[in-house]
């Protein structure tokens, strides 16, 4: 998973971190700064009250500025500069007004303020350098204006300690700024990664729910389909059986029938046979989909079976003025297959080839032995059915689009059944439809 962070997102996260640290500094000052008056009471009892008022006013001003900057969303660096400057003014002034005995105390307090500020602040190190220089300048200005002591006494009694602490503390924001930026980037990466993971998890949950719904729907549809096929198959068998039985009873008294009545009985027989064939295909589809399909494997001469299928469909082909060309091998080729299902494969392929072929066309039926395989071929050099249409016909239970003027039924059950049975018995079925016509090929291993 790859997470990208834009400059705007990173700047927003950095600003959030900066304001968090600014809040800590401001509220720490507001709660603790006025308590420094205790030091004034102990070490400068003459002016402690005045400085208490100054500290309280400074805290109020800082709070007012803090509220304004937060409301207006102004740059937090300006607020920190103002706050730092206000603290430096009061601290530097106390350092110059104190007695020489108290220099160490006030320089120590000033050092603590600067150190605290630089430890907590989140900004570029150049800002701390500027504030440290401002602190040195304020000390120099106030010393010249208010102090009666010489510079050596001022420096040696805590001044040198303050300069060292103030200078070294300027190094802290540099490292802290880099660390905080890194933390901001990592925080943003973690947040975005979590958002992506949550989104992916939601998608997975939704897709799983859809899959579960579809699965339940398919199971229900499959149960309904099987139930319908069982009921319809049983009822149709009974009905067709009744029709055939009744028609046979009529034919038994054929001498009493007129020519038209005989023609009608022949028509009934032909229709009943077609209904039986369609019902057999319907039940075949149901059986093929069952994982418990068992074959009765036996050894037989496959060329004899192909010739039987060929002769049985000659009359059907003649009805469409289609000429079947016999290129069936005369030599015996033994295979070990289910004879009934193997015959159905050849019958389905050839009957469909006749069904979809053009009138006055030739269809060649060829068998051969190639690389220890029995090869059954149907070659129709007429108008191509179309590769896409054949793909749909060989895809079980798919309806073939009516792409030409043929009025024939376009259900590809026969071809899909032939493909499935071939694969189940270890064979291979190929087909194509191009400018050269239509071609079907089945291969099975022969028995030596």
Coordinates of C-alpha atoms in Angstrom, one line a residue, residues 2-17 122 177-193:
X2 CA 1.5 3.3 -1.1
X3 CA 0.5 6.5 0.6
X4 CA 1.2 9.9 -0.8
X5 CA 1.3 13.2 1.2
X6 CA 0.7 16.5 -0.5
X7 CA 2.4 19.7 0.6
X8 CA -0.9 21.1 1.7
X9 CA -1.6 18.1 3.9
X10 CA 1.9 18.2 5.4
X11 CA 1.7 22.0 6.0
X12 CA -1.6 21.5 7.7
X13 CA -0.3 18.8 10.0
X14 CA 2.8 20.8 10.9
X15 CA 0.7 23.8 11.7
X16 CA -1.5 21.6 14.0
X17 CA 1.6 20.4 15.8
X122 CA 8.2 24.5 17.6
X177 CA 12.0 21.3 14.7
X178 CA 13.4 18.3 12.6
X179 CA 12.0 15.8 15.1
X180 CA 8.6 17.4 15.2
X181 CA 8.4 17.6 11.4
X182 CA 9.3 13.9 11.2
X183 CA 6.6 13.2 13.8
X184 CA 4.1 15.2 11.8
X185 CA 4.9 13.3 8.7
X186 CA 4.7 9.9 10.4
X187 CA 1.4 10.9 12.1
X188 CA 0.0 11.9 8.7
X189 CA 1.2 8.7 7.1
X190 CA -0.4 6.6 9.9
X191 CA -3.7 8.5 9.6
X192 CA -3.9 8.2 5.9
X193 CA -2.8 4.6 6.0

